[in-house]
JSON list of C-alpha atoms and ligand atoms in Angstrom, two decimals:
[
{"chain": "A", "resi": 27, "resn": "MET", "atom": "CA", "xyz": [101.17, 78.23, 113.98]},
{"chain": "A", "resi": 28, "resn": "THR", "atom": "CA", "xyz": [99.73, 80.52, 116.61]},
{"chain": "A", "resi": 29, "resn": "MET", "atom": "CA", "xyz": [102.99, 82.06, 117.87]},
{"chain": "A", "resi": 30, "resn": "LEU", "atom": "CA", "xyz": [106.19, 82.97, 116.20]},
{"chain": "A", "resi": 31, "resn": "SER", "atom": "CA", "xyz": [109.24, 81.35, 117.89]},
{"chain": "A", "resi": 32, "resn": "VAL", "atom": "CA", "xyz": [113.00, 82.16, 117.37]},
{"chain": "A", "resi": 33, "resn": "GLY", "atom": "CA", "xyz": [113.46, 79.12, 115.15]},
{"chain": "A", "resi": 34, "resn": "GLY", "atom": "CA", "xyz": [110.31, 80.02, 113.12]},
{"chain": "A", "resi": 35, "resn": "THR", "atom": "CA", "xyz": [111.59, 83.55, 112.63]},
{"chain": "A", "resi": 36, "resn": "ARG", "atom": "CA", "xyz": [115.06, 82.32, 111.60]},
{"chain": "A", "resi": 37, "resn": "ALA", "atom": "CA", "xyz": [113.47, 79.90, 109.05]},
{"chain": "A", "resi": 38, "resn": "TRP", "atom": "CA", "xyz": [111.36, 82.83, 107.70]},
{"chain": "A", "resi": 39, "resn": "ILE", "atom": "CA", "xyz": [114.49, 84.91, 107.15]},
{"chain": "A", "resi": 40, "resn": "ASP", "atom": "CA", "xyz": [116.32, 81.89, 105.65]},
{"chain": "A", "resi": 41, "resn": "ARG", "atom": "CA", "xyz": [113.47, 81.47, 103.11]},
{"chain": "A", "resi": 42, "resn": "PHE", "atom": "CA", "xyz": [113.47, 85.23, 102.37]},
{"chain": "A", "resi": 43, "resn": "ALA", "atom": "CA", "xyz": [117.21, 84.99, 101.74]},
{"chain": "A", "resi": 44, "resn": "ASP", "atom": "CA", "xyz": [116.66, 81.97, 99.41]},
{"chain": "A", "resi": 45, "resn": "ALA", "atom": "CA", "xyz": [113.99, 83.87, 97.59]},
{"chain": "A", "resi": 46, "resn": "ALA", "atom": "CA", "xyz": [116.39, 86.77, 97.10]},
{"chain": "A", "resi": 47, "resn": "GLU", "atom": "CA", "xyz": [118.90, 84.40, 95.48]},
{"chain": "A", "resi": 48, "resn": "ASP", "atom": "CA", "xyz": [116.28, 82.81, 93.21]},
{"chain": "A", "resi": 49, "resn": "GLN", "atom": "CA", "xyz": [114.83, 86.22, 92.15]},
{"chain": "A", "resi": 50, "resn": "PHE", "atom": "CA", "xyz": [118.10, 88.04, 91.96]},
{"chain": "A", "resi": 51, "resn": "ASP", "atom": "CA", "xyz": [117.91, 88.33, 88.06]},
{"chain": "A", "resi": 52, "resn": "SER", "atom": "CA", "xyz": [114.28, 89.41, 87.96]},
{"chain": "A", "resi": 53, "resn": "LEU", "atom": "CA", "xyz": [114.79, 92.02, 90.66]},
{"chain": "A", "resi": 54, "resn": "THR", "atom": "CA", "xyz": [117.83, 93.29, 88.82]},
{"chain": "A", "resi": 55, "resn": "ASP", "atom": "CA", "xyz": [115.98, 93.53, 85.62]},
{"chain": "A", "resi": 56, "resn": "LEU", "atom": "CA", "xyz": [113.09, 95.53, 87.34]},
{"chain": "A", "resi": 57, "resn": "ASP", "atom": "CA", "xyz": [115.56, 97.87, 88.96]},
{"chain": "A", "resi": 58, "resn": "ARG", "atom": "CA", "xyz": [117.45, 98.46, 85.56]},
{"chain": "A", "resi": 59, "resn": "LEU", "atom": "CA", "xyz": [114.10, 99.75, 84.26]},
{"chain": "A", "resi": 60, "resn": "VAL", "atom": "CA", "xyz": [113.13, 102.06, 87.13]},
{"chain": "A", "resi": 61, "resn": "GLY", "atom": "CA", "xyz": [116.35, 102.49, 89.07]},
{"chain": "A", "resi": 62, "resn": "ASP", "atom": "CA", "xyz": [120.07, 102.07, 88.87]},
{"chain": "A", "resi": 63, "resn": "GLY", "atom": "CA", "xyz": [120.02, 98.32, 88.71]},
{"chain": "A", "resi": 64, "resn": "ASP", "atom": "CA", "xyz": [121.64, 97.58, 92.10]},
{"chain": "A", "resi": 65, "resn": "PHE", "atom": "CA", "xyz": [118.50, 96.62, 94.03]},
{"chain": "A", "resi": 66, "resn": "GLY", "atom": "CA", "xyz": [118.83, 92.79, 93.49]},
{"chain": "A", "resi": 67, "resn": "MET", "atom": "CA", "xyz": [122.45, 92.99, 94.55]},
{"chain": "A", "resi": 68, "resn": "ASN", "atom": "CA", "xyz": [121.70, 95.07, 97.63]},
{"chain": "A", "resi": 69, "resn": "LEU", "atom": "CA", "xyz": [118.88, 92.84, 98.76]},
{"chain": "A", "resi": 70, "resn": "ARG", "atom": "CA", "xyz": [120.95, 89.66, 98.23]},
{"chain": "A", "resi": 71, "resn": "THR", "atom": "CA", "xyz": [123.93, 91.18, 100.00]},
{"chain": "A", "resi": 72, "resn": "GLY", "atom": "CA", "xyz": [121.91, 92.28, 102.94]},
{"chain": "A", "resi": 73, "resn": "LEU", "atom": "CA", "xyz": [120.22, 88.93, 103.32]},
{"chain": "A", "resi": 74, "resn": "ARG", "atom": "CA", "xyz": [123.44, 86.88, 102.94]},
{"chain": "A", "resi": 75, "resn": "SER", "atom": "CA", "xyz": [124.84, 89.08, 105.68]},
{"chain": "A", "resi": 76, "resn": "ALA", "atom": "CA", "xyz": [121.78, 88.60, 107.86]},
{"chain": "A", "resi": 77, "resn": "VAL", "atom": "CA", "xyz": [122.03, 84.79, 107.46]},
{"chain": "A", "resi": 78, "resn": "GLN", "atom": "CA", "xyz": [125.70, 84.89, 108.39]},
{"chain": "A", "resi": 79, "resn": "ARG", "atom": "CA", "xyz": [125.03, 87.08, 111.44]},
{"chain": "A", "resi": 80, "resn": "LEU", "atom": "CA", "xyz": [122.26, 84.73, 112.64]},
{"chain": "A", "resi": 81, "resn": "ARG", "atom": "CA", "xyz": [124.76, 81.85, 112.40]},
{"chain": "A", "resi": 82, "resn": "SER", "atom": "CA", "xyz": [127.61, 83.60, 114.10]},
{"chain": "A", "resi": 83, "resn": "ASP", "atom": "CA", "xyz": [125.53, 85.28, 116.88]},
{"chain": "A", "resi": 84, "resn": "PRO", "atom": "CA", "xyz": [122.54, 83.07, 117.45]},
{"chain": "A", "resi": 85, "resn": "PRO", "atom": "CA", "xyz": [119.42, 85.06, 118.44]},
{"chain": "A", "resi": 86, "resn": "THR", "atom": "CA", "xyz": [117.29, 84.07, 121.46]},
{"chain": "A", "resi": 87, "resn": "SER", "atom": "CA", "xyz": [114.03, 85.75, 120.41]},
{"chain": "A", "resi": 88, "resn": "PRO", "atom": "CA", "xyz": [112.09, 86.62, 117.21]},
{"chain": "A", "resi": 89, "resn": "GLY", "atom": "CA", "xyz": [112.92, 90.26, 117.97]},
{"chain": "A", "resi": 90, "resn": "GLU", "atom": "CA", "xyz": [116.66, 89.53, 117.88]},
{"chain": "A", "resi": 91, "resn": "VAL", "atom": "CA", "xyz": [116.29, 87.71, 114.49]},
{"chain": "A", "resi": 92, "resn": "PHE", "atom": "CA", "xyz": [114.78, 90.95, 113.05]},
{"chain": "A", "resi": 93, "resn": "ALA", "atom": "CA", "xyz": [117.40, 93.10, 114.80]},
{"chain": "A", "resi": 94, "resn": "ARG", "atom": "CA", "xyz": [120.21, 91.07, 113.16]},
{"chain": "A", "resi": 95, "resn": "THR", "atom": "CA", "xyz": [118.50, 91.43, 109.86]},
{"chain": "A", "resi": 96, "resn": "SER", "atom": "CA", "xyz": [118.21, 95.22, 110.52]},
{"chain": "A", "resi": 97, "resn": "ASP", "atom": "CA", "xyz": [122.07, 95.47, 111.26]},
{"chain": "A", "resi": 98, "resn": "ALA", "atom": "CA", "xyz": [122.85, 93.63, 108.07]},
{"chain": "A", "resi": 99, "resn": "PHE", "atom": "CA", "xyz": [120.70, 96.07, 105.98]},
{"chain": "A", "resi": 100, "resn": "LEU", "atom": "CA", "xyz": [122.01, 99.14, 107.71]},
{"chain": "A", "resi": 101, "resn": "ASP", "atom": "CA", "xyz": [125.56, 98.14, 106.56]},
{"chain": "A", "resi": 102, "resn": "ILE", "atom": "CA", "xyz": [124.73, 98.05, 102.86]},
{"chain": "A", "resi": 103, "resn": "GLY", "atom": "CA", "xyz": [124.40, 101.00, 100.52]},
{"chain": "A", "resi": 104, "resn": "GLY", "atom": "CA", "xyz": [121.77, 102.24, 98.19]},
{"chain": "A", "resi": 105, "resn": "THR", "atom": "CA", "xyz": [118.48, 103.82, 99.06]},
{"chain": "A", "resi": 106, "resn": "SER", "atom": "CA", "xyz": [116.93, 100.53, 100.14]},
{"chain": "A", "resi": 107, "resn": "GLY", "atom": "CA", "xyz": [119.64, 99.53, 102.78]},
{"chain": "A", "resi": 108, "resn": "PRO", "atom": "CA", "xyz": [118.70, 102.26, 105.37]},
{"chain": "A", "resi": 109, "resn": "LEU", "atom": "CA", "xyz": [114.96, 101.94, 104.82]},
{"chain": "A", "resi": 110, "resn": "LEU", "atom": "CA", "xyz": [114.86, 98.11, 105.19]},
{"chain": "A", "resi": 111, "resn": "GLY", "atom": "CA", "xyz": [117.28, 98.50, 108.06]},
{"chain": "A", "resi": 112, "resn": "LEU", "atom": "CA", "xyz": [114.90, 100.89, 109.83]},
{"chain": "A", "resi": 113, "resn": "TRP", "atom": "CA", "xyz": [111.90, 98.60, 109.08]},
{"chain": "A", "resi": 114, "resn": "PHE", "atom": "CA", "xyz": [113.44, 95.51, 110.38]},
{"chain": "A", "resi": 115, "resn": "GLY", "atom": "CA", "xyz": [114.82, 97.36, 113.40]},
{"chain": "A", "resi": 116, "resn": "ARG", "atom": "CA", "xyz": [111.40, 98.55, 114.35]},
{"chain": "A", "resi": 117, "resn": "ILE", "atom": "CA", "xyz": [109.90, 95.08, 113.77]},
{"chain": "A", "resi": 118, "resn": "GLY", "atom": "CA", "xyz": [112.76, 93.85, 115.95]},
{"chain": "A", "resi": 119, "resn": "ALA", "atom": "CA", "xyz": [111.34, 95.85, 118.90]},
{"chain": "A", "resi": 120, "resn": "VAL", "atom": "CA", "xyz": [108.80, 93.17, 119.26]},
{"chain": "A", "resi": 121, "resn": "SER", "atom": "CA", "xyz": [109.37, 91.58, 122.64]},
{"chain": "A", "resi": 122, "resn": "GLY", "atom": "CA", "xyz": [109.12, 87.99, 124.07]},
{"chain": "A", "resi": 123, "resn": "VAL", "atom": "CA", "xyz": [110.30, 84.68, 122.99]},
{"chain": "A", "resi": 124, "resn": "GLU", "atom": "CA", "xyz": [106.85, 83.72, 121.53]},
{"chain": "A", "resi": 125, "resn": "VAL", "atom": "CA", "xyz": [105.22, 86.44, 119.35]},
{"chain": "A", "resi": 126, "resn": "THR", "atom": "CA", "xyz": [101.44, 86.63, 118.64]},
{"chain": "A", "resi": 127, "resn": "ALA", "atom": "CA", "xyz": [99.81, 88.02, 115.55]},
{"chain": "A", "resi": 128, "resn": "THR", "atom": "CA", "xyz": [98.78, 91.06, 117.63]},
{"chain": "A", "resi": 129, "resn": "ASP", "atom": "CA", "xyz": [102.45, 91.72, 118.81]},
{"chain": "A", "resi": 130, "resn": "LEU", "atom": "CA", "xyz": [103.67, 91.41, 115.33]},
{"chain": "A", "resi": 131, "resn": "ALA", "atom": "CA", "xyz": [101.01, 93.58, 113.91]},
{"chain": "A", "resi": 132, "resn": "SER", "atom": "CA", "xyz": [101.84, 96.33, 116.42]},
{"chain": "A", "resi": 133, "resn": "ALA", "atom": "CA", "xyz": [105.55, 96.25, 115.64]},
{"chain": "A", "resi": 134, "resn": "LEU", "atom": "CA", "xyz": [104.92, 96.15, 111.96]},
{"chain": "A", "resi": 135, "resn": "GLY", "atom": "CA", "xyz": [102.63, 99.24, 112.24]},
{"chain": "A", "resi": 136, "resn": "ALA", "atom": "CA", "xyz": [105.44, 101.13, 113.91]},
{"chain": "A", "resi": 137, "resn": "ALA", "atom": "CA", "xyz": [107.98, 99.95, 111.42]},
{"chain": "A", "resi": 138, "resn": "THR", "atom": "CA", "xyz": [105.93, 100.84, 108.44]},
{"chain": "A", "resi": 139, "resn": "ALA", "atom": "CA", "xyz": [105.02, 104.34, 109.76]},
{"chain": "A", "resi": 140, "resn": "ALA", "atom": "CA", "xyz": [108.76, 104.90, 110.42]},
{"chain": "A", "resi": 141, "resn": "VAL", "atom": "CA", "xyz": [109.70, 104.05, 106.81]},
{"chain": "A", "resi": 142, "resn": "GLN", "atom": "CA", "xyz": [106.95, 106.31, 105.54]},
{"chain": "A", "resi": 143, "resn": "ARG", "atom": "CA", "xyz": [108.31, 109.18, 107.59]},
{"chain": "A", "resi": 144, "resn": "LEU", "atom": "CA", "xyz": [111.97, 108.57, 106.65]},
{"chain": "A", "resi": 145, "resn": "GLY", "atom": "CA", "xyz": [111.19, 108.06, 102.92]},
{"chain": "A", "resi": 146, "resn": "ASN", "atom": "CA", "xyz": [108.39, 110.67, 102.88]},
{"chain": "A", "resi": 147, "resn": "ALA", "atom": "CA", "xyz": [106.42, 108.05, 100.88]},
{"chain": "A", "resi": 148, "resn": "GLN", "atom": "CA", "xyz": [102.68, 107.37, 100.82]},
{"chain": "A", "resi": 149, "resn": "VAL", "atom": "CA", "xyz": [100.66, 104.70, 99.11]},
{"chain": "A", "resi": 150, "resn": "GLY", "atom": "CA", "xyz": [100.69, 105.40, 95.38]},
{"chain": "A", "resi": 151, "resn": "HIS", "atom": "CA", "xyz": [104.29, 106.74, 95.17]},
{"chain": "A", "resi": 152, "resn": "LYS", "atom": "CA", "xyz": [105.49, 103.45, 93.62]},
{"chain": "A", "resi": 153, "resn": "THR", "atom": "CA", "xyz": [107.75, 102.38, 96.45]},
{"chain": "A", "resi": 154, "resn": "MET", "atom": "CA", "xyz": [108.16, 99.57, 99.02]},
{"chain": "A", "resi": 155, "resn": "VAL", "atom": "CA", "xyz": [105.53, 101.39, 100.98]},
{"chain": "A", "resi": 156, "resn": "ASP", "atom": "CA", "xyz": [102.96, 100.22, 98.42]},
{"chain": "A", "resi": 157, "resn": "ALA", "atom": "CA", "xyz": [103.48, 96.66, 99.61]},
{"chain": "A", "resi": 158, "resn": "MET", "atom": "CA", "xyz": [104.21, 97.49, 103.34]},
{"chain": "A", "resi": 159, "resn": "VAL", "atom": "CA", "xyz": [101.03, 99.43, 104.09]},
{"chain": "A", "resi": 160, "resn": "PRO", "atom": "CA", "xyz": [98.41, 96.89, 102.75]},
{"chain": "A", "resi": 161, "resn": "ALA", "atom": "CA", "xyz": [100.39, 94.03, 104.40]},
{"chain": "A", "resi": 162, "resn": "THR", "atom": "CA", "xyz": [100.45, 95.85, 107.75]},
{"chain": "A", "resi": 163, "resn": "SER", "atom": "CA", "xyz": [96.67, 96.58, 107.48]},
{"chain": "A", "resi": 164, "resn": "ALA", "atom": "CA", "xyz": [95.84, 92.97, 106.47]},
{"chain": "A", "resi": 165, "resn": "LEU", "atom": "CA", "xyz": [97.90, 91.57, 109.44]},
{"chain": "A", "resi": 166, "resn": "THR", "atom": "CA", "xyz": [96.32, 94.06, 111.80]},
{"chain": "A", "resi": 167, "resn": "GLU", "atom": "CA", "xyz": [92.76, 93.24, 110.65]},
{"chain": "A", "resi": 168, "resn": "ALA", "atom": "CA", "xyz": [93.41, 89.51, 110.86]},
{"chain": "A", "resi": 169, "resn": "ALA", "atom": "CA", "xyz": [94.94, 89.87, 114.40]},
{"chain": "A", "resi": 170, "resn": "VAL", "atom": "CA", "xyz": [91.95, 91.89, 115.60]},
{"chain": "A", "resi": 171, "resn": "SER", "atom": "CA", "xyz": [89.58, 89.30, 114.15]},
{"chain": "A", "resi": 172, "resn": "GLY", "atom": "CA", "xyz": [91.31, 86.60, 116.10]},
{"chain": "A", "resi": 173, "resn": "ALA", "atom": "CA", "xyz": [92.93, 84.82, 113.24]},
{"chain": "A", "resi": 174, "resn": "THR", "atom": "CA", "xyz": [95.84, 82.46, 113.83]},
{"chain": "A", "resi": 175, "resn": "LEU", "atom": "CA", "xyz": [99.38, 83.89, 113.11]},
{"chain": "A", "resi": 176, "resn": "SER", "atom": "CA", "xyz": [99.60, 81.66, 110.06]},
{"chain": "A", "resi": 177, "resn": "ALA", "atom": "CA", "xyz": [96.34, 82.90, 108.69]},
{"chain": "A", "resi": 178, "resn": "ALA", "atom": "CA", "xyz": [97.28, 86.46, 109.53]},
{"chain": "A", "resi": 179, "resn": "LEU", "atom": "CA", "xyz": [100.60, 86.21, 107.77]},
{"chain": "A", "resi": 180, "resn": "ASN", "atom": "CA", "xyz": [98.92, 84.50, 104.71]},
{"chain": "A", "resi": 181, "resn": "SER", "atom": "CA", "xyz": [96.52, 87.52, 104.49]},
{"chain": "A", "resi": 182, "resn": "ALA", "atom": "CA", "xyz": [99.54, 89.90, 104.73]},
{"chain": "A", "resi": 183, "resn": "ALA", "atom": "CA", "xyz": [101.32, 88.01, 102.01]},
{"chain": "A", "resi": 184, "resn": "THR", "atom": "CA", "xyz": [98.36, 88.29, 99.64]},
{"chain": "A", "resi": 185, "resn": "ALA", "atom": "CA", "xyz": [97.94, 91.98, 100.40]},
{"chain": "A", "resi": 186, "resn": "ALA", "atom": "CA", "xyz": [101.65, 92.66, 99.89]},
{"chain": "A", "resi": 187, "resn": "ARG", "atom": "CA", "xyz": [101.55, 90.88, 96.46]},
{"chain": "A", "resi": 188, "resn": "LEU", "atom": "CA", "xyz": [98.55, 92.78, 95.30]},
{"chain": "A", "resi": 189, "resn": "GLY", "atom": "CA", "xyz": [100.19, 96.00, 96.57]},
{"chain": "A", "resi": 190, "resn": "ALA", "atom": "CA", "xyz": [103.39, 95.27, 94.69]},
{"chain": "A", "resi": 191, "resn": "GLU", "atom": "CA", "xyz": [101.33, 94.52, 91.50]},
{"chain": "A", "resi": 192, "resn": "SER", "atom": "CA", "xyz": [99.44, 97.81, 91.95]},
{"chain": "A", "resi": 193, "resn": "THR", "atom": "CA", "xyz": [102.76, 99.71, 91.48]},
{"chain": "A", "resi": 194, "resn": "ARG", "atom": "CA", "xyz": [102.77, 98.69, 87.78]},
{"chain": "A", "resi": 195, "resn": "ALA", "atom": "CA", "xyz": [100.15, 101.29, 87.03]},
{"chain": "A", "resi": 196, "resn": "MET", "atom": "CA", "xyz": [101.91, 104.02, 89.06]},
{"chain": "A", "resi": 197, "resn": "LEU", "atom": "CA", "xyz": [104.11, 106.91, 88.02]},
{"chain": "A", "resi": 198, "resn": "ALA", "atom": "CA", "xyz": [106.93, 107.18, 90.53]},
{"chain": "A", "resi": 199, "resn": "ARG", "atom": "CA", "xyz": [107.09, 110.23, 92.90]},
{"chain": "A", "resi": 200, "resn": "ARG", "atom": "CA", "xyz": [110.08, 109.12, 95.00]},
{"chain": "A", "resi": 201, "resn": "GLY", "atom": "CA", "xyz": [113.55, 107.99, 94.50]},
{"chain": "A", "resi": 202, "resn": "ARG", "atom": "CA", "xyz": [115.45, 107.44, 91.15]},
{"chain": "A", "resi": 203, "resn": "ALA", "atom": "CA", "xyz": [112.45, 106.04, 89.47]},
{"chain": "A", "resi": 204, "resn": "ALA", "atom": "CA", "xyz": [110.80, 109.57, 89.65]},
{"chain": "A", "resi": 205, "resn": "TYR", "atom": "CA", "xyz": [113.38, 110.73, 87.08]},
{"chain": "A", "resi": 206, "resn": "VAL", "atom": "CA", "xyz": [112.53, 108.14, 84.48]},
{"chain": "A", "resi": 207, "resn": "GLY", "atom": "CA", "xyz": [108.92, 109.16, 84.46]},
{"chain": "A", "resi": 208, "resn": "GLU", "atom": "CA", "xyz": [106.60, 107.40, 81.97]},
{"chain": "A", "resi": 209, "resn": "HIS", "atom": "CA", "xyz": [109.34, 104.82, 81.37]},
{"chain": "A", "resi": 210, "resn": "ALA", "atom": "CA", "xyz": [108.57, 103.33, 84.87]},
{"chain": "A", "resi": 211, "resn": "ARG", "atom": "CA", "xyz": [104.83, 102.87, 84.06]},
{"chain": "A", "resi": 212, "resn": "GLY", "atom": "CA", "xyz": [104.03, 99.23, 83.62]},
{"chain": "A", "resi": 213, "resn": "VAL", "atom": "CA", "xyz": [107.05, 98.07, 85.72]},
{"chain": "A", "resi": 214, "resn": "GLU", "atom": "CA", "xyz": [106.60, 96.70, 89.15]},
{"chain": "A", "resi": 215, "resn": "ASP", "atom": "CA", "xyz": [108.55, 98.53, 91.84]},
{"chain": "A", "resi": 216, "resn": "PRO", "atom": "CA", "xyz": [111.40, 96.19, 92.94]},
{"chain": "A", "resi": 217, "resn": "GLY", "atom": "CA", "xyz": [111.24, 97.37, 96.52]},
{"chain": "A", "resi": 218, "resn": "ALA", "atom": "CA", "xyz": [107.57, 96.51, 96.74]},
{"chain": "A", "resi": 219, "resn": "SER", "atom": "CA", "xyz": [108.34, 93.11, 95.09]},
{"chain": "A", "resi": 220, "resn": "ALA", "atom": "CA", "xyz": [110.91, 92.45, 97.80]},
{"chain": "A", "resi": 221, "resn": "ILE", "atom": "CA", "xyz": [108.43, 93.16, 100.57]},
{"chain": "A", "resi": 222, "resn": "ALA", "atom": "CA", "xyz": [105.94, 90.81, 98.87]},
{"chain": "A", "resi": 223, "resn": "MET", "atom": "CA", "xyz": [108.72, 88.18, 98.80]},
{"chain": "A", "resi": 224, "resn": "PHE", "atom": "CA", "xyz": [109.32, 88.75, 102.56]},
{"chain": "A", "resi": 225, "resn": "PHE", "atom": "CA", "xyz": [105.68, 88.08, 103.48]},
{"chain": "A", "resi": 226, "resn": "ALA", "atom": "CA", "xyz": [105.41, 85.18, 101.08]},
{"chain": "A", "resi": 227, "resn": "ALA", "atom": "CA", "xyz": [108.52, 83.62, 102.87]},
{"chain": "A", "resi": 228, "resn": "SER", "atom": "CA", "xyz": [106.65, 83.63, 106.12]},
{"chain": "A", "resi": 229, "resn": "SER", "atom": "CA", "xyz": [104.78, 80.51, 105.12]},
{"chain": "A", "resi": 230, "resn": "TYR", "atom": "CA", "xyz": [106.35, 77.12, 104.23]},
{"chain": "A", "resi": 231, "resn": "LYS", "atom": "CA", "xyz": [103.77, 76.56, 101.62]},
{"chain": "A", "resi": 232, "resn": "SER", "atom": "CA", "xyz": [104.07, 79.89, 99.89]},
{"chain": "A", "resi": 233, "resn": "VAL", "atom": "CA", "xyz": [107.66, 79.34, 98.79]},
{"chain": "A", "resi": 234, "resn": "PRO", "atom": "CA", "xyz": [108.21, 76.15, 96.61]},
{"chain": "A", "resi": 235, "resn": "ALA", "atom": "CA", "xyz": [111.20, 74.13, 97.69]},
{"chain": "B", "resi": 319, "resn": "MG", "atom": "MG1", "xyz": [119.63, 101.61, 93.52]}
]
């Protein structure tokens, strides 16, 4: 795959939604340890709504797929809804019916910067940003080096997973997890896990059927 089409983007969101169903219990368990336990529910609700919106109002470009996903997350509550809504909304600013690795890297850079500003979160704060930033960097570096979109997304998926795993050693500085202090150490941040799931879902082979 060298370009992302509308169909390919919809399939990506469908696989992300399937992963949120499959990993509902594990995300809920993680968020019970570091948050208020609603993250698995919020992610699943947002993605069920995104899939429904994509069915009822079919998108004509990759940007529209991400924009529908943004609208779905902006409608759900919690801390994660507005942040994921903002992130997907900025990714949805990508234009054209065929999106290259360079286009996607550029949109993702703006999206991740926007989430960092709104959440006042840097790498190391044990949030979704700990997966977003390395994934964005990996995708950008791959795009600059002329990698195919598939290869660039695989690099982003690996970086996001490593970023999510890095949150286990961190003490939270943001969000509800900051109040539980040492209890959160050793636990992967569920928001970062979800971002790793998103990038893993970009590839057919990354998500077992
Ligand atoms: Mg919560």
